[in-house]
Amino acid sequence: MAQENKQLLHLVFGGELEDLKQVRFRDLDDLDIVGIYPDYRSALVAWKAKAQQTVDNAHMRYFIVHMHKLLNPEDDDSTSL
């Protein structure tokens, strides 16, 4: 499959951390699933928007998960955006 036809899915989600020194969420039922995006650039735009909306809460963190790496670990495509 050609590079341009690959779906490089990315999940953006976040939540309030118990402690700033580790990634342990205060309430798993309250996680904010922002969405799944077809490429890193789209996910980054969504991540930045959510991070900016929650800038006043130091314990709130958002993350980008490279789902395509979990779905196809043999495809190490770390150079693509």
PDB file of N, CA, C and O in Angstrom:
ATOM      1  N   MET A   1       0.851  -1.180   0.000  1.00  0.00           N
ATOM      2  CA  MET A   1       0.000   0.000   0.000  1.00  0.00           C
ATOM      3  C   MET A   1       0.892   1.237   0.000  1.00  0.00           C
ATOM      4  O   MET A   1       1.834   1.338   0.759  1.00  0.00           O
ATOM      5  N   ALA A   2       0.601   2.184  -0.813  1.00  0.00           N
ATOM      6  CA  ALA A   2       1.389   3.406  -0.909  1.00  0.00           C
ATOM      7  C   ALA A   2       1.255   4.219   0.362  1.00  0.00           C
ATOM      8  O   ALA A   2       0.237   4.183   1.032  1.00  0.00           O
ATOM      9  N   GLN A   3       2.290   4.985   0.675  1.00  0.00           N
ATOM     10  CA  GLN A   3       2.318   5.790   1.893  1.00  0.00           C
ATOM     11  C   GLN A   3       1.096   6.703   2.003  1.00  0.00           C
ATOM     12  O   GLN A   3       0.499   6.823   3.044  1.00  0.00           O
ATOM     13  N   GLU A   4       0.705   7.352   0.919  1.00  0.00           N
ATOM     14  CA  GLU A   4      -0.409   8.295   0.984  1.00  0.00           C
ATOM     15  C   GLU A   4      -1.758   7.620   1.235  1.00  0.00           C
ATOM     16  O   GLU A   4      -2.713   8.275   1.611  1.00  0.00           O
ATOM     17  N   ASN A   5      -1.850   6.307   1.044  1.00  0.00           N
ATOM     18  CA  ASN A   5      -3.095   5.587   1.271  1.00  0.00           C
ATOM     19  C   ASN A   5      -3.196   5.005   2.678  1.00  0.00           C
ATOM     20  O   ASN A   5      -4.234   4.490   3.042  1.00  0.00           O
ATOM     21  N   LYS A   6      -2.138   5.071   3.454  1.00  0.00           N
ATOM     22  CA  LYS A   6      -2.159   4.523   4.806  1.00  0.00           C
ATOM     23  C   LYS A   6      -2.995   5.400   5.724  1.00  0.00           C
ATOM     24  O   LYS A   6      -2.966   6.618   5.629  1.00  0.00           O
ATOM     25  N   GLN A   7      -3.739   4.742   6.598  1.00  0.00           N
ATOM     26  CA  GLN A   7      -4.453   5.472   7.645  1.00  0.00           C
ATOM     27  C   GLN A   7      -3.571   5.454   8.888  1.00  0.00           C
ATOM     28  O   GLN A   7      -3.340   4.403   9.475  1.00  0.00           O
ATOM     29  N   LEU A   8      -3.089   6.607   9.263  1.00  0.00           N
ATOM     30  CA  LEU A   8      -2.247   6.721  10.446  1.00  0.00           C
ATOM     31  C   LEU A   8      -3.099   7.326  11.562  1.00  0.00           C
ATOM     32  O   LEU A   8      -3.025   8.512  11.864  1.00  0.00           O
ATOM     33  N   LEU A   9      -3.946   6.482  12.148  1.00  0.00           N
ATOM     34  CA  LEU A   9      -4.928   6.931  13.126  1.00  0.00           C
ATOM     35  C   LEU A   9      -4.276   7.387  14.429  1.00  0.00           C
ATOM     36  O   LEU A   9      -3.344   6.752  14.924  1.00  0.00           O
ATOM     37  N   HIS A  10      -4.816   8.489  14.971  1.00  0.00           N
ATOM     38  CA  HIS A  10      -4.332   9.054  16.224  1.00  0.00           C
ATOM     39  C   HIS A  10      -5.528   9.375  17.115  1.00  0.00           C
ATOM     40  O   HIS A  10      -6.498   9.980  16.660  1.00  0.00           O
ATOM     41  N   LEU A  11      -5.436   9.000  18.379  1.00  0.00           N
ATOM     42  CA  LEU A  11      -6.470   9.272  19.372  1.00  0.00           C
ATOM     43  C   LEU A  11      -6.020  10.443  20.241  1.00  0.00           C
ATOM     44  O   LEU A  11      -4.877  10.464  20.715  1.00  0.00           O
ATOM     45  N   VAL A  12      -6.905  11.406  20.445  1.00  0.00           N
ATOM     46  CA  VAL A  12      -6.631  12.510  21.360  1.00  0.00           C
ATOM     47  C   VAL A  12      -7.588  12.374  22.538  1.00  0.00           C
ATOM     48  O   VAL A  12      -8.804  12.273  22.355  1.00  0.00           O
ATOM     49  N   PHE A  13      -7.024  12.333  23.739  1.00  0.00           N
ATOM     50  CA  PHE A  13      -7.839  12.225  24.943  1.00  0.00           C
ATOM     51  C   PHE A  13      -7.118  12.903  26.099  1.00  0.00           C
ATOM     52  O   PHE A  13      -5.924  13.205  26.016  1.00  0.00           O
ATOM     53  N   GLY A  14      -7.853  13.133  27.166  1.00  0.00           N
ATOM     54  CA  GLY A  14      -7.241  13.759  28.330  1.00  0.00           C
ATOM     55  C   GLY A  14      -8.083  13.575  29.561  1.00  0.00           C
ATOM     56  O   GLY A  14      -9.177  13.020  29.529  1.00  0.00           O
ATOM     57  N   GLY A  15      -7.525  14.064  30.646  1.00  0.00           N
ATOM     58  CA  GLY A  15      -8.210  13.995  31.918  1.00  0.00           C
ATOM     59  C   GLY A  15      -7.380  14.658  32.990  1.00  0.00           C
ATOM     60  O   GLY A  15      -6.259  15.106  32.759  1.00  0.00           O
ATOM     61  N   GLU A  16      -7.957  14.718  34.161  1.00  0.00           N
ATOM     62  CA  GLU A  16      -7.287  15.353  35.283  1.00  0.00           C
ATOM     63  C   GLU A  16      -6.394  14.337  35.991  1.00  0.00           C
ATOM     64  O   GLU A  16      -6.836  13.245  36.346  1.00  0.00           O
ATOM     65  N   LEU A  17      -5.142  14.705  36.174  1.00  0.00           N
ATOM     66  CA  LEU A  17      -4.179  13.815  36.820  1.00  0.00           C
ATOM     67  C   LEU A  17      -4.252  13.936  38.340  1.00  0.00           C
ATOM     68  O   LEU A  17      -4.526  15.013  38.872  1.00  0.00           O
ATOM     69  N   GLU A  18      -3.976  12.829  39.017  1.00  0.00           N
ATOM     70  CA  GLU A  18      -3.896  12.853  40.478  1.00  0.00           C
ATOM     71  C   GLU A  18      -2.669  13.623  40.937  1.00  0.00           C
ATOM     72  O   GLU A  18      -2.706  14.326  41.943  1.00  0.00           O
ATOM     73  N   ASP A  19      -1.581  13.454  40.203  1.00  0.00           N
ATOM     74  CA  ASP A  19      -0.283  14.009  40.583  1.00  0.00           C
ATOM     75  C   ASP A  19       0.435  14.422  39.304  1.00  0.00           C
ATOM     76  O   ASP A  19       0.397  13.702  38.311  1.00  0.00           O
ATOM     77  N   LEU A  20       1.090  15.552  39.323  1.00  0.00           N
ATOM     78  CA  LEU A  20       1.772  16.038  38.125  1.00  0.00           C
ATOM     79  C   LEU A  20       3.016  15.230  37.758  1.00  0.00           C
ATOM     80  O   LEU A  20       3.530  15.350  36.655  1.00  0.00           O
ATOM     81  N   LYS A  21       3.492  14.386  38.654  1.00  0.00           N
ATOM     82  CA  LYS A  21       4.716  13.623  38.411  1.00  0.00           C
ATOM     83  C   LYS A  21       4.473  12.268  37.748  1.00  0.00           C
ATOM     84  O   LYS A  21       5.426  11.572  37.420  1.00  0.00           O
ATOM     85  N   GLN A  22       3.213  11.904  37.569  1.00  0.00           N
ATOM     86  CA  GLN A  22       2.913  10.615  36.930  1.00  0.00           C
ATOM     87  C   GLN A  22       1.608  10.714  36.140  1.00  0.00           C
ATOM     88  O   GLN A  22       0.810  11.611  36.363  1.00  0.00           O
ATOM     89  N   VAL A  23       1.435   9.776  35.231  1.00  0.00           N
ATOM     90  CA  VAL A  23       0.200   9.751  34.440  1.00  0.00           C
ATOM     91  C   VAL A  23      -0.751   8.759  35.101  1.00  0.00           C
ATOM     92  O   VAL A  23      -0.765   7.573  34.797  1.00  0.00           O
ATOM     93  N   ARG A  24      -1.492   9.276  36.042  1.00  0.00           N
ATOM     94  CA  ARG A  24      -2.533   8.510  36.735  1.00  0.00           C
ATOM     95  C   ARG A  24      -3.728   9.448  36.869  1.00  0.00           C
ATOM     96  O   ARG A  24      -3.647  10.487  37.529  1.00  0.00           O
ATOM     97  N   PHE A  25      -4.826   9.057  36.240  1.00  0.00           N
ATOM     98  CA  PHE A  25      -5.980   9.930  36.168  1.00  0.00           C
ATOM     99  C   PHE A  25      -6.800   9.878  37.452  1.00  0.00           C
ATOM    100  O   PHE A  25      -6.956   8.822  38.060  1.00  0.00           O
ATOM    101  N   ARG A  26      -7.331  11.029  37.830  1.00  0.00           N
ATOM    102  CA  ARG A  26      -8.144  11.172  39.026  1.00  0.00           C
ATOM    103  C   ARG A  26      -9.439  10.369  38.919  1.00  0.00           C
ATOM    104  O   ARG A  26      -9.846   9.697  39.871  1.00  0.00           O
ATOM    105  N   ASP A  27     -10.093  10.415  37.774  1.00  0.00           N
ATOM    106  CA  ASP A  27     -11.387   9.738  37.593  1.00  0.00           C
ATOM    107  C   ASP A  27     -11.475   9.210  36.160  1.00  0.00           C
ATOM    108  O   ASP A  27     -11.677   9.978  35.228  1.00  0.00           O
ATOM    109  N   LEU A  28     -11.344   7.904  35.995  1.00  0.00           N
ATOM    110  CA  LEU A  28     -11.370   7.302  34.663  1.00  0.00           C
ATOM    111  C   LEU A  28     -12.720   7.488  33.976  1.00  0.00           C
ATOM    112  O   LEU A  28     -12.795   7.546  32.745  1.00  0.00           O
ATOM    113  N   ASP A  29     -13.779   7.613  34.755  1.00  0.00           N
ATOM    114  CA  ASP A  29     -15.106   7.835  34.167  1.00  0.00           C
ATOM    115  C   ASP A  29     -15.242   9.239  33.589  1.00  0.00           C
ATOM    116  O   ASP A  29     -16.175   9.512  32.838  1.00  0.00           O
ATOM    117  N   ASP A  30     -14.329  10.118  33.941  1.00  0.00           N
ATOM    118  CA  ASP A  30     -14.405  11.513  33.507  1.00  0.00           C
ATOM    119  C   ASP A  30     -13.363  11.844  32.421  1.00  0.00           C
ATOM    120  O   ASP A  30     -13.101  13.014  32.157  1.00  0.00           O
ATOM    121  N   LEU A  31     -12.779  10.822  31.790  1.00  0.00           N
ATOM    122  CA  LEU A  31     -11.821  11.079  30.711  1.00  0.00           C
ATOM    123  C   LEU A  31     -12.527  11.762  29.540  1.00  0.00           C
ATOM    124  O   LEU A  31     -13.676  11.451  29.232  1.00  0.00           O
ATOM    125  N   ASP A  32     -11.842  12.673  28.920  1.00  0.00           N
ATOM    126  CA  ASP A  32     -12.370  13.406  27.771  1.00  0.00           C
ATOM    127  C   ASP A  32     -11.790  12.792  26.496  1.00  0.00           C
ATOM    128  O   ASP A  32     -10.605  12.975  26.200  1.00  0.00           O
ATOM    129  N   ILE A  33     -12.604  12.037  25.779  1.00  0.00           N
ATOM    130  CA  ILE A  33     -12.192  11.454  24.505  1.00  0.00           C
ATOM    131  C   ILE A  33     -12.509  12.494  23.429  1.00  0.00           C
ATOM    132  O   ILE A  33     -13.657  12.690  23.061  1.00  0.00           O
ATOM    133  N   VAL A  34     -11.481  13.182  22.966  1.00  0.00           N
ATOM    134  CA  VAL A  34     -11.662  14.262  21.996  1.00  0.00           C
ATOM    135  C   VAL A  34     -12.024  13.690  20.640  1.00  0.00           C
ATOM    136  O   VAL A  34     -12.931  14.168  19.976  1.00  0.00           O
ATOM    137  N   GLY A  35     -11.293  12.657  20.206  1.00  0.00           N
ATOM    138  CA  GLY A  35     -11.612  12.034  18.930  1.00  0.00           C
ATOM    139  C   GLY A  35     -10.464  11.243  18.341  1.00  0.00           C
ATOM    140  O   GLY A  35      -9.368  11.204  18.888  1.00  0.00           O
ATOM    141  N   ILE A  36     -10.755  10.616  17.222  1.00  0.00           N
ATOM    142  CA  ILE A  36      -9.767   9.855  16.455  1.00  0.00           C
ATOM    143  C   ILE A  36      -9.557  10.595  15.149  1.00  0.00           C
ATOM    144  O   ILE A  36     -10.524  10.957  14.473  1.00  0.00           O
ATOM    145  N   TYR A  37      -8.300  10.799  14.797  1.00  0.00           N
ATOM    146  CA  TYR A  37      -7.941  11.627  13.644  1.00  0.00           C
ATOM    147  C   TYR A  37      -7.115  10.823  12.641  1.00  0.00           C
ATOM    148  O   TYR A  37      -6.378   9.919  13.025  1.00  0.00           O
ATOM    149  N   PRO A  38      -7.224  11.163  11.359  1.00  0.00           N
ATOM    150  CA  PRO A  38      -6.593  10.367  10.301  1.00  0.00           C
ATOM    151  C   PRO A  38      -5.092  10.591  10.148  1.00  0.00           C
ATOM    152  O   PRO A  38      -4.437   9.853   9.424  1.00  0.00           O
ATOM    153  N   ASP A  39      -4.548  11.597  10.819  1.00  0.00           N
ATOM    154  CA  ASP A  39      -3.112  11.865  10.716  1.00  0.00           C
ATOM    155  C   ASP A  39      -2.661  12.674  11.931  1.00  0.00           C
ATOM    156  O   ASP A  39      -3.473  13.197  12.685  1.00  0.00           O
ATOM    157  N   TYR A  40      -1.357  12.746  12.115  1.00  0.00           N
ATOM    158  CA  TYR A  40      -0.796  13.425  13.278  1.00  0.00           C
ATOM    159  C   TYR A  40      -1.112  14.918  13.275  1.00  0.00           C
ATOM    160  O   TYR A  40      -1.423  15.496  14.316  1.00  0.00           O
ATOM    161  N   ARG A  41      -1.044  15.537  12.138  1.00  0.00           N
ATOM    162  CA  ARG A  41      -1.299  16.990  12.076  1.00  0.00           C
ATOM    163  C   ARG A  41      -2.703  17.342  12.564  1.00  0.00           C
ATOM    164  O   ARG A  41      -2.883  18.304  13.308  1.00  0.00           O
ATOM    165  N   SER A  42      -3.691  16.582  12.142  1.00  0.00           N
ATOM    166  CA  SER A  42      -5.072  16.815  12.598  1.00  0.00           C
ATOM    167  C   SER A  42      -5.196  16.593  14.099  1.00  0.00           C
ATOM    168  O   SER A  42      -5.869  17.354  14.797  1.00  0.00           O
ATOM    169  N   ALA A  43      -4.553  15.547  14.586  1.00  0.00           N
ATOM    170  CA  ALA A  43      -4.586  15.259  16.019  1.00  0.00           C
ATOM    171  C   ALA A  43      -3.907  16.371  16.806  1.00  0.00           C
ATOM    172  O   ALA A  43      -4.386  16.767  17.874  1.00  0.00           O
ATOM    173  N   LEU A  44      -2.824  16.893  16.299  1.00  0.00           N
ATOM    174  CA  LEU A  44      -2.098  17.965  16.974  1.00  0.00           C
ATOM    175  C   LEU A  44      -2.950  19.229  17.083  1.00  0.00           C
ATOM    176  O   LEU A  44      -2.959  19.895  18.123  1.00  0.00           O
ATOM    177  N   VAL A  45      -3.686  19.543  16.045  1.00  0.00           N
ATOM    178  CA  VAL A  45      -4.588  20.708  16.079  1.00  0.00           C
ATOM    179  C   VAL A  45      -5.633  20.524  17.184  1.00  0.00           C
ATOM    180  O   VAL A  45      -5.891  21.440  17.971  1.00  0.00           O
ATOM    181  N   ALA A  46      -6.224  19.342  17.260  1.00  0.00           N
ATOM    182  CA  ALA A  46      -7.237  19.059  18.288  1.00  0.00           C
ATOM    183  C   ALA A  46      -6.611  19.086  19.675  1.00  0.00           C
ATOM    184  O   ALA A  46      -7.189  19.632  20.625  1.00  0.00           O
ATOM    185  N   TRP A  47      -5.424  18.508  19.823  1.00  0.00           N
ATOM    186  CA  TRP A  47      -4.720  18.493  21.106  1.00  0.00           C
ATOM    187  C   TRP A  47      -4.422  19.918  21.585  1.00  0.00           C
ATOM    188  O   TRP A  47      -4.673  20.258  22.742  1.00  0.00           O
ATOM    189  N   LYS A  48      -3.912  20.748  20.692  1.00  0.00           N
ATOM    190  CA  LYS A  48      -3.591  22.134  21.064  1.00  0.00           C
ATOM    191  C   LYS A  48      -4.840  22.890  21.500  1.00  0.00           C
ATOM    192  O   LYS A  48      -4.808  23.654  22.468  1.00  0.00           O
ATOM    193  N   ALA A  49      -5.945  22.692  20.802  1.00  0.00           N
ATOM    194  CA  ALA A  49      -7.192  23.379  21.150  1.00  0.00           C
ATOM    195  C   ALA A  49      -7.661  22.978  22.550  1.00  0.00           C
ATOM    196  O   ALA A  49      -8.032  23.836  23.360  1.00  0.00           O
ATOM    197  N   LYS A  50      -7.647  21.679  22.848  1.00  0.00           N
ATOM    198  CA  LYS A  50      -8.088  21.219  24.164  1.00  0.00           C
ATOM    199  C   LYS A  50      -7.116  21.650  25.254  1.00  0.00           C
ATOM    200  O   LYS A  50      -7.537  22.053  26.344  1.00  0.00           O
ATOM    201  N   ALA A  51      -5.838  21.587  24.987  1.00  0.00           N
ATOM    202  CA  ALA A  51      -4.850  22.012  25.972  1.00  0.00           C
ATOM    203  C   ALA A  51      -5.027  23.496  26.294  1.00  0.00           C
ATOM    204  O   ALA A  51      -4.948  23.904  27.453  1.00  0.00           O
ATOM    205  N   GLN A  52      -5.299  24.295  25.284  1.00  0.00           N
ATOM    206  CA  GLN A  52      -5.505  25.726  25.491  1.00  0.00           C
ATOM    207  C   GLN A  52      -6.782  25.992  26.301  1.00  0.00           C
ATOM    208  O   GLN A  52      -6.805  26.862  27.158  1.00  0.00           O
ATOM    209  N   GLN A  53      -7.832  25.224  26.056  1.00  0.00           N
ATOM    210  CA  GLN A  53      -9.101  25.400  26.781  1.00  0.00           C
ATOM    211  C   GLN A  53      -8.956  25.095  28.271  1.00  0.00           C
ATOM    212  O   GLN A  53      -9.719  25.612  29.087  1.00  0.00           O
ATOM    213  N   THR A  54      -8.014  24.236  28.623  1.00  0.00           N
ATOM    214  CA  THR A  54      -7.870  23.788  30.009  1.00  0.00           C
ATOM    215  C   THR A  54      -6.592  24.309  30.658  1.00  0.00           C
ATOM    216  O   THR A  54      -6.160  23.776  31.675  1.00  0.00           O
ATOM    217  N   VAL A  55      -6.007  25.351  30.098  1.00  0.00           N
ATOM    218  CA  VAL A  55      -4.721  25.862  30.576  1.00  0.00           C
ATOM    219  C   VAL A  55      -4.774  26.317  32.041  1.00  0.00           C
ATOM    220  O   VAL A  55      -3.759  26.276  32.734  1.00  0.00           O
ATOM    221  N   ASP A  56      -5.928  26.697  32.543  1.00  0.00           N
ATOM    222  CA  ASP A  56      -6.047  27.158  33.930  1.00  0.00           C
ATOM    223  C   ASP A  56      -6.026  26.026  34.953  1.00  0.00           C
ATOM    224  O   ASP A  56      -5.890  26.278  36.145  1.00  0.00           O
ATOM    225  N   ASN A  57      -6.177  24.784  34.508  1.00  0.00           N
ATOM    226  CA  ASN A  57      -6.149  23.635  35.410  1.00  0.00           C
ATOM    227  C   ASN A  57      -4.822  22.896  35.213  1.00  0.00           C
ATOM    228  O   ASN A  57      -4.658  22.148  34.250  1.00  0.00           O
ATOM    229  N   ALA A  58      -3.894  23.079  36.125  1.00  0.00           N
ATOM    230  CA  ALA A  58      -2.555  22.485  35.999  1.00  0.00           C
ATOM    231  C   ALA A  58      -2.578  20.960  35.976  1.00  0.00           C
ATOM    232  O   ALA A  58      -1.653  20.344  35.454  1.00  0.00           O
ATOM    233  N   HIS A  59      -3.615  20.360  36.533  1.00  0.00           N
ATOM    234  CA  HIS A  59      -3.681  18.900  36.578  1.00  0.00           C
ATOM    235  C   HIS A  59      -4.313  18.285  35.331  1.00  0.00           C
ATOM    236  O   HIS A  59      -4.315  17.074  35.169  1.00  0.00           O
ATOM    237  N   MET A  60      -4.862  19.102  34.474  1.00  0.00           N
ATOM    238  CA  MET A  60      -5.508  18.592  33.263  1.00  0.00           C
ATOM    239  C   MET A  60      -4.458  18.381  32.182  1.00  0.00           C
ATOM    240  O   MET A  60      -3.659  19.275  31.889  1.00  0.00           O
ATOM    241  N   ARG A  61      -4.441  17.186  31.594  1.00  0.00           N
ATOM    242  CA  ARG A  61      -3.476  16.868  30.541  1.00  0.00           C
ATOM    243  C   ARG A  61      -4.174  16.155  29.392  1.00  0.00           C
ATOM    244  O   ARG A  61      -5.057  15.334  29.596  1.00  0.00           O
ATOM    245  N   TYR A  62      -3.736  16.484  28.195  1.00  0.00           N
ATOM    246  CA  TYR A  62      -4.217  15.822  26.986  1.00  0.00           C
ATOM    247  C   TYR A  62      -3.055  15.114  26.316  1.00  0.00           C
ATOM    248  O   TYR A  62      -1.908  15.563  26.402  1.00  0.00           O
ATOM    249  N   PHE A  63      -3.371  14.016  25.649  1.00  0.00           N
ATOM    250  CA  PHE A  63      -2.362  13.165  25.031  1.00  0.00           C
ATOM    251  C   PHE A  63      -2.772  12.798  23.615  1.00  0.00           C
ATOM    252  O   PHE A  63      -3.954  12.735  23.305  1.00  0.00           O
ATOM    253  N   ILE A  64      -1.764  12.516  22.791  1.00  0.00           N
ATOM    254  CA  ILE A  64      -1.981  11.966  21.456  1.00  0.00           C
ATOM    255  C   ILE A  64      -1.430  10.540  21.468  1.00  0.00           C
ATOM    256  O   ILE A  64      -0.254  10.330  21.771  1.00  0.00           O
ATOM    257  N   VAL A  65      -2.290   9.588  21.154  1.00  0.00           N
ATOM    258  CA  VAL A  65      -1.892   8.183  21.087  1.00  0.00           C
ATOM    259  C   VAL A  65      -1.813   7.795  19.621  1.00  0.00           C
ATOM    260  O   VAL A  65      -2.765   7.978  18.859  1.00  0.00           O
ATOM    261  N   HIS A  66      -0.684   7.249  19.218  1.00  0.00           N
ATOM    262  CA  HIS A  66      -0.471   6.800  17.838  1.00  0.00           C
ATOM    263  C   HIS A  66      -1.113   5.416  17.684  1.00  0.00           C
ATOM    264  O   HIS A  66      -0.461   4.389  17.824  1.00  0.00           O
ATOM    265  N   MET A  67      -2.405   5.414  17.395  1.00  0.00           N
ATOM    266  CA  MET A  67      -3.146   4.159  17.306  1.00  0.00           C
ATOM    267  C   MET A  67      -2.618   3.249  16.203  1.00  0.00           C
ATOM    268  O   MET A  67      -2.627   2.033  16.344  1.00  0.00           O
ATOM    269  N   HIS A  68      -2.155   3.838  15.115  1.00  0.00           N
ATOM    270  CA  HIS A  68      -1.650   3.027  14.008  1.00  0.00           C
ATOM    271  C   HIS A  68      -0.460   2.187  14.442  1.00  0.00           C
ATOM    272  O   HIS A  68      -0.257   1.088  13.937  1.00  0.00           O
ATOM    273  N   LYS A  69       0.306   2.659  15.412  1.00  0.00           N
ATOM    274  CA  LYS A  69       1.442   1.875  15.910  1.00  0.00           C
ATOM    275  C   LYS A  69       0.968   0.716  16.786  1.00  0.00           C
ATOM    276  O   LYS A  69       1.628  -0.313  16.861  1.00  0.00           O
ATOM    277  N   LEU A  70      -0.160   0.892  17.455  1.00  0.00           N
ATOM    278  CA  LEU A  70      -0.722  -0.188  18.261  1.00  0.00           C
ATOM    279  C   LEU A  70      -1.403  -1.231  17.387  1.00  0.00           C
ATOM    280  O   LEU A  70      -1.342  -2.420  17.662  1.00  0.00           O
ATOM    281  N   LEU A  71      -2.057  -0.763  16.315  1.00  0.00           N
ATOM    282  CA  LEU A  71      -2.768  -1.670  15.424  1.00  0.00           C
ATOM    283  C   LEU A  71      -1.828  -2.459  14.523  1.00  0.00           C
ATOM    284  O   LEU A  71      -2.098  -3.603  14.185  1.00  0.00           O
ATOM    285  N   ASN A  72      -0.718  -1.831  14.114  1.00  0.00           N
ATOM    286  CA  ASN A  72       0.264  -2.462  13.233  1.00  0.00           C
ATOM    287  C   ASN A  72       1.672  -2.197  13.751  1.00  0.00           C
ATOM    288  O   ASN A  72       2.409  -1.399  13.183  1.00  0.00           O
ATOM    289  N   PRO A  73       2.069  -2.857  14.840  1.00  0.00           N
ATOM    290  CA  PRO A  73       3.377  -2.565  15.437  1.00  0.00           C
ATOM    291  C   PRO A  73       4.562  -2.871  14.520  1.00  0.00           C
ATOM    292  O   PRO A  73       5.630  -2.296  14.678  1.00  0.00           O
ATOM    293  N   GLU A  74       4.363  -3.739  13.528  1.00  0.00           N
ATOM    294  CA  GLU A  74       5.463  -4.063  12.611  1.00  0.00           C
ATOM    295  C   GLU A  74       5.743  -2.917  11.641  1.00  0.00           C
ATOM    296  O   GLU A  74       6.806  -2.849  11.041  1.00  0.00           O
ATOM    297  N   ASP A  75       4.794  -1.997  11.486  1.00  0.00           N
ATOM    298  CA  ASP A  75       4.981  -0.818  10.630  1.00  0.00           C
ATOM    299  C   ASP A  75       5.543   0.319  11.456  1.00  0.00           C
ATOM    300  O   ASP A  75       4.802   1.135  11.988  1.00  0.00           O
ATOM    301  N   ASP A  76       6.844   0.389  11.598  1.00  0.00           N
ATOM    302  CA  ASP A  76       7.454   1.478  12.345  1.00  0.00           C
ATOM    303  C   ASP A  76       7.600   2.671  11.422  1.00  0.00           C
ATOM    304  O   ASP A  76       8.586   2.831  10.730  1.00  0.00           O
ATOM    305  N   ASP A  77       6.576   3.499  11.419  1.00  0.00           N
ATOM    306  CA  ASP A  77       6.524   4.653  10.517  1.00  0.00           C
ATOM    307  C   ASP A  77       6.695   5.931  11.319  1.00  0.00           C
ATOM    308  O   ASP A  77       5.883   6.831  11.268  1.00  0.00           O
ATOM    309  N   SER A  78       7.767   6.010  12.095  1.00  0.00           N
ATOM    310  CA  SER A  78       7.957   7.125  13.007  1.00  0.00           C
ATOM    311  C   SER A  78       8.329   8.421  12.322  1.00  0.00           C
ATOM    312  O   SER A  78       8.324   9.472  12.944  1.00  0.00           O
ATOM    313  N   THR A  79       8.633   8.391  11.028  1.00  0.00           N
ATOM    314  CA  THR A  79       9.040   9.604  10.352  1.00  0.00           C
ATOM    315  C   THR A  79       7.874  10.362   9.742  1.00  0.00           C
ATOM    316  O   THR A  79       8.027  11.488   9.312  1.00  0.00           O
ATOM    317  N   SER A  80       6.687   9.764   9.715  1.00  0.00           N
ATOM    318  CA  SER A  80       5.575  10.432   9.040  1.00  0.00           C
ATOM    319  C   SER A  80       4.810  11.330   9.998  1.00  0.00           C
ATOM    320  O   SER A  80       4.783  11.122  11.186  1.00  0.00           O
ATOM    321  N   LEU A  81       4.225  12.371   9.430  1.00  0.00           N
ATOM    322  CA  LEU A  81       3.358  13.264  10.210  1.00  0.00           C
ATOM    323  C   LEU A  81       1.992  13.008   9.760  1.00  0.00           C
ATOM    324  O   LEU A  81       1.082  13.316   9.469  1.00  0.00           O
TER     325      LEU A  81
END
